[in-house]
Short mmCIF file of C-alpha atoms and ligand atoms in Angstrom, two decimals:
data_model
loop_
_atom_site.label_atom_id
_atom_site.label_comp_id
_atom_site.label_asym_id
_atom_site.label_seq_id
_atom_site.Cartn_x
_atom_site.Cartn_y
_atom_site.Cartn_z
CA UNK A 16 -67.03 -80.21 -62.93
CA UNK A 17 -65.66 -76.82 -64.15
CA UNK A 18 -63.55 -79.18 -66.66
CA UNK A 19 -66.10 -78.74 -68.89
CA UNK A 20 -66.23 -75.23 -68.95
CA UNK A 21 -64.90 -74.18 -72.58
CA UNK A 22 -62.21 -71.14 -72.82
CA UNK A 23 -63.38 -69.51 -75.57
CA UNK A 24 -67.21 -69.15 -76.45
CA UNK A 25 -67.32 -72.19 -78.90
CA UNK A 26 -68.04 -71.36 -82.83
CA UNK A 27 -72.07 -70.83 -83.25
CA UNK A 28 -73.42 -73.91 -85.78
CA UNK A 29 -74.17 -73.60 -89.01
CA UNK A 30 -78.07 -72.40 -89.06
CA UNK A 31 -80.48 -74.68 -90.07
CA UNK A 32 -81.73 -73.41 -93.85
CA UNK A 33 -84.85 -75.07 -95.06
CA UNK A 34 -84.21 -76.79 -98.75
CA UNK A 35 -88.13 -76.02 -99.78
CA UNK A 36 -89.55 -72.76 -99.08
CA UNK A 37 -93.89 -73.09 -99.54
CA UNK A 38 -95.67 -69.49 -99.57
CA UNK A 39 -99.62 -69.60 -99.72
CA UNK A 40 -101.24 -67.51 -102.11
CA UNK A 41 -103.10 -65.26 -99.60
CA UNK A 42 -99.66 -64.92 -97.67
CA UNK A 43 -97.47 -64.32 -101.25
CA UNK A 44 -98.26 -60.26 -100.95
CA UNK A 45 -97.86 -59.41 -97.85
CA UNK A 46 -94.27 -57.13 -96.91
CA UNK A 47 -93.34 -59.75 -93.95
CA UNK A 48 -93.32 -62.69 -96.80
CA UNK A 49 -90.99 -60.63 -98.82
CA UNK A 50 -88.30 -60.10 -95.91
CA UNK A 51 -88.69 -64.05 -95.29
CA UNK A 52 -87.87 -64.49 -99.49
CA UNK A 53 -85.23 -62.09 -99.10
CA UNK A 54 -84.00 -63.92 -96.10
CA UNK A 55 -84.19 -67.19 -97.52
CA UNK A 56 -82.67 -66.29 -100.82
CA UNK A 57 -79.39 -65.05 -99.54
CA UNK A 58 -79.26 -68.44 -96.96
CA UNK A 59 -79.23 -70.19 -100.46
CA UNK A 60 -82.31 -71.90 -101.01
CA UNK A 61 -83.39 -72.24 -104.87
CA UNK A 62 -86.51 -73.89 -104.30
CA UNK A 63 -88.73 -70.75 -103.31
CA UNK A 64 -92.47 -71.98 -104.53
CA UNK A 65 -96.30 -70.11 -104.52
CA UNK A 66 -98.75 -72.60 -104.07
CA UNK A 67 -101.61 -71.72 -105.71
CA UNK A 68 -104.20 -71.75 -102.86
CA UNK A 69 -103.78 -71.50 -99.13
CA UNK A 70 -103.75 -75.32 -98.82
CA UNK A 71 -100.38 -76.65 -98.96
CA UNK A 72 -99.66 -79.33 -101.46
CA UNK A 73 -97.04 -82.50 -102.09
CA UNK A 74 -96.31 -82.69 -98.07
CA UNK A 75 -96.90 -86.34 -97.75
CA UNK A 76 -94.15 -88.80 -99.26
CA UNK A 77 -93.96 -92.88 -99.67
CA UNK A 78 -93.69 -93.47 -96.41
CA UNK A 79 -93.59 -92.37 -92.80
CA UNK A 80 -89.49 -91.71 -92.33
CA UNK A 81 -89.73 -89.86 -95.87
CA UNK A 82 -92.60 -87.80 -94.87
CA UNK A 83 -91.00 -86.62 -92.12
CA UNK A 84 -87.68 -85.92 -93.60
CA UNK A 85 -89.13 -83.66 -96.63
CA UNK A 86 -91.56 -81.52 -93.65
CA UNK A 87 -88.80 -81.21 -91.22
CA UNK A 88 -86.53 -79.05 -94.49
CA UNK A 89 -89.75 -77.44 -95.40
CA UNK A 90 -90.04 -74.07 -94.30
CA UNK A 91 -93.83 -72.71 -95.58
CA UNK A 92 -94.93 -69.52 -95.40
CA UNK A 93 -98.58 -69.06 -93.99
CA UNK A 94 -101.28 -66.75 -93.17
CA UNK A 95 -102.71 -67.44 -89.34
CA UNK A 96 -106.23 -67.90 -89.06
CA UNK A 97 -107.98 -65.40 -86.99
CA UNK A 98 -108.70 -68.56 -84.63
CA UNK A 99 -104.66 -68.68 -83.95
CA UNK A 100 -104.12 -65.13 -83.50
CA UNK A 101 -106.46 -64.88 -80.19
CA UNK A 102 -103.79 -65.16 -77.86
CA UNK A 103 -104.15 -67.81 -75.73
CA UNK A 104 -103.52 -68.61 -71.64
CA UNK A 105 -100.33 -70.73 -70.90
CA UNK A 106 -99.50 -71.08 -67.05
CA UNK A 107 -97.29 -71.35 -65.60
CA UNK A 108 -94.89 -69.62 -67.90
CA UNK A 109 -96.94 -66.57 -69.15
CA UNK A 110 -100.16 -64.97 -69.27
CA UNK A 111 -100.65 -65.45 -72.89
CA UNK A 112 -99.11 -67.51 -75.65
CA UNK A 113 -98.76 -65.90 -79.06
CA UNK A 114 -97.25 -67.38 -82.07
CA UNK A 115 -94.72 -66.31 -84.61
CA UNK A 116 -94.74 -69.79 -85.91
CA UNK A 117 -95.67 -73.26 -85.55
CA UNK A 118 -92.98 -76.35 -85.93
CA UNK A 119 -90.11 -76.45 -85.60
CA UNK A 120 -86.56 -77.72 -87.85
CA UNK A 121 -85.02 -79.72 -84.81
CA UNK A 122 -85.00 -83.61 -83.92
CA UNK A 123 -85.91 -83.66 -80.50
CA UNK A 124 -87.42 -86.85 -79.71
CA UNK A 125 -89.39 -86.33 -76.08
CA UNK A 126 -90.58 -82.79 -78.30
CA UNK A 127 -94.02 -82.22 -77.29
CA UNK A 128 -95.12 -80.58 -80.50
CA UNK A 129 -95.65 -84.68 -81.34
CA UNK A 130 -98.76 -84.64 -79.72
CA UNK A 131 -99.97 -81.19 -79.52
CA UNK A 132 -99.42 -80.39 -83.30
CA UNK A 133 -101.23 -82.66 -86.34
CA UNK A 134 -99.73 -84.10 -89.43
CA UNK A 135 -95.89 -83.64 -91.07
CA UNK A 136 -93.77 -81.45 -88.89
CA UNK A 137 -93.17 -78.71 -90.97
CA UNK A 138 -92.72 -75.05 -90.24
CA UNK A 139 -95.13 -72.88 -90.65
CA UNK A 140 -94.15 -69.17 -90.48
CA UNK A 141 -96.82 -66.85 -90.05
CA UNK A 142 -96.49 -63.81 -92.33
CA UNK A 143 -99.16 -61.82 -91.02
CA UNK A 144 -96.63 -60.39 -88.58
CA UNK A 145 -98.61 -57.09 -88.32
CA UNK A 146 -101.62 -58.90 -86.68
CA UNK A 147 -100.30 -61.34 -84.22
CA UNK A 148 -98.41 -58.48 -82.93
CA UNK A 149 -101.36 -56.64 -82.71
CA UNK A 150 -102.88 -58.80 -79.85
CA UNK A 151 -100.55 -57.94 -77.35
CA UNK A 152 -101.24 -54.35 -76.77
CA UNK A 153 -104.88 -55.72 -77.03
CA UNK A 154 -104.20 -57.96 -73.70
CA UNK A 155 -102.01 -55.88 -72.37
CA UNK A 156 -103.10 -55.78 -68.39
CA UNK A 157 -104.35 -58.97 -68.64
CA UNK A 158 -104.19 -62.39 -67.68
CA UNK A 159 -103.75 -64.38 -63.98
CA UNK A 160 -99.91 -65.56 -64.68
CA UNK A 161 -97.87 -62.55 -63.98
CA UNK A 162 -100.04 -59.61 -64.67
CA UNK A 163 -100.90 -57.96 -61.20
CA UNK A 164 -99.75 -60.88 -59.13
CA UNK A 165 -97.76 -60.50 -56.10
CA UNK A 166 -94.56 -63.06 -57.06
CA UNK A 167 -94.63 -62.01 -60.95
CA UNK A 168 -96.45 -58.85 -61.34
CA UNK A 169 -93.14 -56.74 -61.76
CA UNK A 170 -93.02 -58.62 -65.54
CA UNK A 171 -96.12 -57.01 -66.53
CA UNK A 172 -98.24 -59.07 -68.67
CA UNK A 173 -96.32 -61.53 -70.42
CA UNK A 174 -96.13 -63.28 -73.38
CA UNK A 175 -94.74 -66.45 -74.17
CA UNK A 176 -93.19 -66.86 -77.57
CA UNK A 177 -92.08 -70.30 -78.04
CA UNK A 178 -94.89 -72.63 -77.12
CA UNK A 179 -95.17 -73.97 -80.79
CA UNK A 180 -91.91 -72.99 -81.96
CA UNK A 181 -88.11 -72.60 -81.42
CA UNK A 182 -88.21 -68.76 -82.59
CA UNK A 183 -84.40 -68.61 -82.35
CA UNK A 184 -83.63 -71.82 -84.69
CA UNK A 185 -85.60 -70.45 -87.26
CA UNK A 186 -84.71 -66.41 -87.00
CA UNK A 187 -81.96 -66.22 -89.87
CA UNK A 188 -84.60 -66.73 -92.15
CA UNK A 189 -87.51 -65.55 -90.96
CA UNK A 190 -86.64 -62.57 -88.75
CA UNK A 191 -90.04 -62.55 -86.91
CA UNK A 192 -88.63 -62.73 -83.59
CA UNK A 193 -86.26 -59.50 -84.04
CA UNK A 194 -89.17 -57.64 -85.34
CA UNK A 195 -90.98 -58.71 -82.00
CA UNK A 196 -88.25 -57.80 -79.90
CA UNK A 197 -87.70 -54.40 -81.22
CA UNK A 198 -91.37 -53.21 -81.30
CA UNK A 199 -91.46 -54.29 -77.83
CA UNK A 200 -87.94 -52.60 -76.63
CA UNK A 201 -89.77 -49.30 -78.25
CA UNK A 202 -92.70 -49.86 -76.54
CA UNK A 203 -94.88 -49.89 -79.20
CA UNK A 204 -96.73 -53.31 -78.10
CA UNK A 205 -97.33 -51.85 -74.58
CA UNK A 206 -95.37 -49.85 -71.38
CA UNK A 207 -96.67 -52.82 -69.14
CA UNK A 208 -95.75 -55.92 -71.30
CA UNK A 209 -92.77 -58.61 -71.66
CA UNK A 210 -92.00 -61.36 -74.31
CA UNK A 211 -90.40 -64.48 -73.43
CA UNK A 212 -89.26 -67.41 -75.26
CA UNK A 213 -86.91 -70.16 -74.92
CA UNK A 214 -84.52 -71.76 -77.13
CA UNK A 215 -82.27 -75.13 -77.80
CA UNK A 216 -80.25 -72.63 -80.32
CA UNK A 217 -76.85 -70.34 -80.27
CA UNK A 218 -77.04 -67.72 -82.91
CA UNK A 219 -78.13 -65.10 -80.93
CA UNK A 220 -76.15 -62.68 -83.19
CA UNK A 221 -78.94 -60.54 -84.66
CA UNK A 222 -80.29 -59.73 -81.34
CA UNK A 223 -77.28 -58.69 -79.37
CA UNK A 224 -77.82 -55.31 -81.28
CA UNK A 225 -81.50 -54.84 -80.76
CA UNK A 226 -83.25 -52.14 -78.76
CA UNK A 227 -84.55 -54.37 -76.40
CA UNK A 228 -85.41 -52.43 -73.23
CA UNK A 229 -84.85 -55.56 -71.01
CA UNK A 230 -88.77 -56.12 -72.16
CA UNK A 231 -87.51 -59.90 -73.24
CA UNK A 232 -86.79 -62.59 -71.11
CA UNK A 233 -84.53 -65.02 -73.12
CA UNK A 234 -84.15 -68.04 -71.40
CA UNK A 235 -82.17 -71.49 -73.05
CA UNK A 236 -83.45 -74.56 -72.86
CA UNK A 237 -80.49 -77.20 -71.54
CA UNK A 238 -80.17 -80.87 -70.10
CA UNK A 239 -77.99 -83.20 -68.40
CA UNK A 240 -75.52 -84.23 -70.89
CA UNK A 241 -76.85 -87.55 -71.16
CA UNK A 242 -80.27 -85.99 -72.42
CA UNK A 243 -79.03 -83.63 -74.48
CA UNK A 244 -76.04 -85.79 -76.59
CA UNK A 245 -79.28 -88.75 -77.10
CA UNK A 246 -82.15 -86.79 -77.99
CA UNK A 247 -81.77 -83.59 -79.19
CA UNK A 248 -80.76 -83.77 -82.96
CA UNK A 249 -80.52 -80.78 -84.91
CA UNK A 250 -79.54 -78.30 -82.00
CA UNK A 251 -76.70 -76.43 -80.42
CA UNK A 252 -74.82 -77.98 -78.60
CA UNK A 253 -75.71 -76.76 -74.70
CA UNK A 254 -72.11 -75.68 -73.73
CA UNK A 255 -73.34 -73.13 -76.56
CA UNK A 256 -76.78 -72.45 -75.71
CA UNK A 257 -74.90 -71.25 -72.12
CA UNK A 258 -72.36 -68.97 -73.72
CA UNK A 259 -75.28 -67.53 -76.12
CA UNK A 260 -77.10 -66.91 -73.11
CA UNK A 261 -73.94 -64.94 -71.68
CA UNK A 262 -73.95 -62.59 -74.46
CA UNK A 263 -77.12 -61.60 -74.15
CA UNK A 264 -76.74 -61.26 -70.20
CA UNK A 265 -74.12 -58.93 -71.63
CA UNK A 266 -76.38 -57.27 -73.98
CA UNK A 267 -78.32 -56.44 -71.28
CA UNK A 268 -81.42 -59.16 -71.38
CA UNK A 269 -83.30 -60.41 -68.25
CA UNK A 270 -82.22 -64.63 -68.81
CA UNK A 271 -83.83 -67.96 -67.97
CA UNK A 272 -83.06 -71.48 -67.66
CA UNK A 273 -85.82 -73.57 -68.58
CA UNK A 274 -84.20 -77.17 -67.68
CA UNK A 275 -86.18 -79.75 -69.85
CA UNK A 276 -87.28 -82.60 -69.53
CA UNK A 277 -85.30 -83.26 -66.35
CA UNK A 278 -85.09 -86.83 -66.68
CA UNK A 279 -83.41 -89.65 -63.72
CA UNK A 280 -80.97 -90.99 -66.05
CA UNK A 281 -78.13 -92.98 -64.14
CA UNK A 282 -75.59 -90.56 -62.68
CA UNK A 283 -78.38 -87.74 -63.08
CA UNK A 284 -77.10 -85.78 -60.11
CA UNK A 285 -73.68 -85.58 -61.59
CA UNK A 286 -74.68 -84.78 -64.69
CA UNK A 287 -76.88 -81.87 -63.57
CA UNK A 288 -74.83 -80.72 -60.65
CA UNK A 289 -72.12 -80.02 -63.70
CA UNK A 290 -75.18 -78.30 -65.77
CA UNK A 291 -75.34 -75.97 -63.32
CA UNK A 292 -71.96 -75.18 -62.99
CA UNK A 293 -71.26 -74.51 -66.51
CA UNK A 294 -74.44 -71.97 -65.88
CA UNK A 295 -73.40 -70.48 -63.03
CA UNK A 296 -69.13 -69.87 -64.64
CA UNK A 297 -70.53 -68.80 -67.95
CA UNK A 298 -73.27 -66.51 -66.15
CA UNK A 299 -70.67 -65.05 -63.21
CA UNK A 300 -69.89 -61.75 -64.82
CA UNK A 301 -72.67 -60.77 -66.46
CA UNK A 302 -73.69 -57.51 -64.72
CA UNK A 303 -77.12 -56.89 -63.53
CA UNK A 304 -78.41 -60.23 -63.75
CA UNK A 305 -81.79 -61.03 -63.43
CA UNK A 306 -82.01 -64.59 -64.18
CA UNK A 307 -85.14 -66.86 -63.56
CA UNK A 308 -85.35 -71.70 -63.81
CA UNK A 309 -88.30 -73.22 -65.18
CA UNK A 310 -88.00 -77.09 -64.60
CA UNK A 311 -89.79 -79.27 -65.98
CA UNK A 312 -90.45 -83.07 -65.86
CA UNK A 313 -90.71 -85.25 -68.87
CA UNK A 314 -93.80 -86.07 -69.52
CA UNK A 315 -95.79 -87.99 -72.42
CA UNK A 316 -99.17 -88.95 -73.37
CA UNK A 317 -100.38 -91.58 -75.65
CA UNK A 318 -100.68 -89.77 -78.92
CA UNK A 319 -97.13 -88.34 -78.05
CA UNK A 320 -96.05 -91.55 -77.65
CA UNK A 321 -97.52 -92.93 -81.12
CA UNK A 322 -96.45 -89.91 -82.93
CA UNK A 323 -92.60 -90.15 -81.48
CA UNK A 324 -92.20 -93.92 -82.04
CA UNK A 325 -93.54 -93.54 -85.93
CA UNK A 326 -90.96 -90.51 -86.00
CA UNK A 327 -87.96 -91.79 -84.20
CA UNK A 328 -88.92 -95.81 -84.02
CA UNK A 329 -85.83 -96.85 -82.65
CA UNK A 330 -85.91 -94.50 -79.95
CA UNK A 331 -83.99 -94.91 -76.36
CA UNK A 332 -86.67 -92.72 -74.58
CA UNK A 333 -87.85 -93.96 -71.76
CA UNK A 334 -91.72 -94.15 -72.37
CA UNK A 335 -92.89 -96.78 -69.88
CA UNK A 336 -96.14 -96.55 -68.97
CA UNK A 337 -95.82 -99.37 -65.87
CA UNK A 338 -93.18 -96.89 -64.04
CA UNK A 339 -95.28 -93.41 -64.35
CA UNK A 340 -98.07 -92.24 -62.47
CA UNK A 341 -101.19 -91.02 -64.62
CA UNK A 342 -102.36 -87.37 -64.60
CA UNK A 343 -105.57 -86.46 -65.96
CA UNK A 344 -106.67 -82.81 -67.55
CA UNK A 345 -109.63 -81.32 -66.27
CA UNK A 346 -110.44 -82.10 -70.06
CA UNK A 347 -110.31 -85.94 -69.34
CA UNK A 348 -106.89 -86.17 -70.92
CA UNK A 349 -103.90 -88.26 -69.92
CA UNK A 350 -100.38 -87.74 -69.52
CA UNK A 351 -97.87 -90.04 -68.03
CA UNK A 352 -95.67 -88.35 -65.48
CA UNK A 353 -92.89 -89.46 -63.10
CA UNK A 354 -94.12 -91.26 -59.60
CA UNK A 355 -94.58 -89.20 -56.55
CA UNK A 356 -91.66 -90.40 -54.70
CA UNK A 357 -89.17 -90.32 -57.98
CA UNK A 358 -90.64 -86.60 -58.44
CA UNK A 359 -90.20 -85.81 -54.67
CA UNK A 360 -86.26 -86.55 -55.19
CA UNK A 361 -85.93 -84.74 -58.20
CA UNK A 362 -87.68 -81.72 -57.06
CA UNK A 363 -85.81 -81.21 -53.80
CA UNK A 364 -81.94 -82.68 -55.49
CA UNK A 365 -82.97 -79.07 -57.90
CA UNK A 366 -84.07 -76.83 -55.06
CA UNK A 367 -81.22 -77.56 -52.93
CA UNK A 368 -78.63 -77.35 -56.03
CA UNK A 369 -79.99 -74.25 -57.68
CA UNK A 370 -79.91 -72.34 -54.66
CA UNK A 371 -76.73 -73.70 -53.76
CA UNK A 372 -74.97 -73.10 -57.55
CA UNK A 373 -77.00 -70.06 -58.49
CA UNK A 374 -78.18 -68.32 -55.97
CA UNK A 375 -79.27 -65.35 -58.12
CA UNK A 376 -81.53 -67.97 -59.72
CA UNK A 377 -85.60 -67.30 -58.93
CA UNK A 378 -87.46 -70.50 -59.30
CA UNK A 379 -90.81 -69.86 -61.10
CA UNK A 380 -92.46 -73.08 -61.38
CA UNK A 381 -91.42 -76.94 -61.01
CA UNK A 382 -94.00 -79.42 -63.28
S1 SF4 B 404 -85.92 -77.45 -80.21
FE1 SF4 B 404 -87.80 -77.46 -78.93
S2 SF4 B 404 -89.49 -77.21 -80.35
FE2 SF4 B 404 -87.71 -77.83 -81.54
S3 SF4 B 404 -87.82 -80.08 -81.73
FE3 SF4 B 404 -86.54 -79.59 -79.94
S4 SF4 B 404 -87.98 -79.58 -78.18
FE4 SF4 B 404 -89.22 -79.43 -80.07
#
């Protein structure tokens, strides 16, 4: 329903700004930490502290719900480990994941940084900017995603920004992610390489300007209303992630969708038939568009599961085991997807309706 569609780009939310800012010692010198103080300072936050070591200190509170409160407005300011800079693979979005950051500010509760990252959910900023840069040009040509492949091998090799992270929610005061963007629109990471991420945020104000050199694929992350207004605290709202996403159509970047966790709420067909019409109005004009869906499933495993119910205990997600099928990992792990015939439905409802609503859309993977 093109109701829905609002006529003027709605206001972009007030940033998130972390209340405690943690720098380690070995990460207190180097020039990145001093943009992300500068940064930080003129967003307003007093409480700007160097730990003494590289361990962080006072992260746990009383309880659970405190603990998580305190990480979730702690922004800390780390050195990555040689072990986190080797970029690693990440199918089916990219050839290689590399990260700016790990955690994330938002209140998403199907997020699956529950299971896949340990202890409070604080942000961890990496300021050894120089060196996880540095491993792109050093994988540049490689990979088995997109690099030399017949469907994706026009991206070059690719690079996936925002497996850990939300780069975008945290950019104001970090500025990592324009830093990427430009080095990579001047082609000093690489002729033959793209960065991607994808975002639940709006302000995409700081990189309408950049040099870009359509070498970033910015793609937002949006949900049937019904998703999006129960379980994803802390974010834009997605009538904003879409008009965001039209200003940088405008501003001349390639765009995604990345629709998750498609979930079978009641009325989901509704709901995400008018999803993709808000997409398709606010994308209409935007010339040379070159606009890619990722769709994904929602998906949990156990630990997920334990981690989001201590986080979020009076949660409405849907996290029966008795109505999923079980998928093992070739490493023995299990996650708990939706049943065969469910996932039939959904998959060929989104088919039909992308390439009925927007055409220009090229499907790259359904999961
Ligand atoms: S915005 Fe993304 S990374 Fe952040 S909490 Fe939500 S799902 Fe997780």
């Amino acid at each position: 329903m093109l109701g829905c569609v609002p006529s003027s780009p709605p206001r972009p939310r007030r940033p998130w700004v972390p209340r405690h800012v943690r720098i380690t010692r070995s990460a207190a010198d180097l020039p990145h930490t001093a943009e992300i103080v500068r940064r930080c300072e003129a967003a307003g936050v007093s409480d700007i502290e160097i730990e003494r070591g590289d361990r962080l200190t006072g992260l746990r509170r009383a309880g659970e719900r405190e603990t998580y409160a305190r990480a979730k407005q702690t922004l800390a300011v780390v050195v990555a480990p040689p072990s986190l800079l080797r970029p690693q693979p990440i199918p089916p979005s990219a050839d290689w994941r590399i990260d700016l950051a790990r955690g994330c500010p938002a209140h998403c509760q199907y997020c699956y940084l529950a299971g896949s990252l340990t202890g409070p959910p604080l942000t961890r900023v990496h300021a050894n900017l120089d060196a996880v840069l540095a491993e792109i040009p050093a994988h540049a040509g490689q990979g088995h995603v997109t690099s030399g492949t017949a469907e994706r091998g026009h991206e070059g090799t690719t690079f996936e920004l925002s497996c850990y992270t939300d780069p975008l929610g945290i950019e104001h005061v970090t500025g990592s992610l324009s830093e990427a963007i430009a080095r990579a629109g001047r082609g000093e990471l690489g002729e033959e390489v793209s960065l991607r991420f994808t975002t639940k945020f709006d302000d995409v104000a700081p990189l309408l300007a950049l040099e870009h050199g359509r070498r970033t694929r910015v793609r937002v992350s949006v949900n049937a209303a019904g998703v999006a207004g129960r379980f994803e605290g802390g974010t834009a709202p997605v009538a904003a992630r879409l008009a965001a996403l039209r200003s940088l159509g405008l501003a001349g970047y390639r765009l995604g969708l990345t629709i998750a966790p498609v979930m079978p709420v009641p009325g989901w067909r509704e709901e995400y038939g008018t999803l993709l019409d808000l997409a398709a109005a606010e994308l209409a004009d935007v010339p040379d568009l070159d606009l890619t869906a990722e769709l994904i499933t929602h998906r949990f495993t156990p630990g997920s599961k334990e981690v989001q119910l201590q986080w979020y205990p009076g949660t409405k997600l849907d996290m029966d085991e008795e109505q999923r099928s079980e998928k093992r990992s070739k490493f023995g792990g299990v996650k708990f997807v939706y049943r065969r015939d469910e996932m039939a439905q959904l998959k060929a409802w989104f088919t039909t309706e992308l390439g009925r609503r927007l055409p220009d859309a090229r499907i790259l993977y359904w999961t």
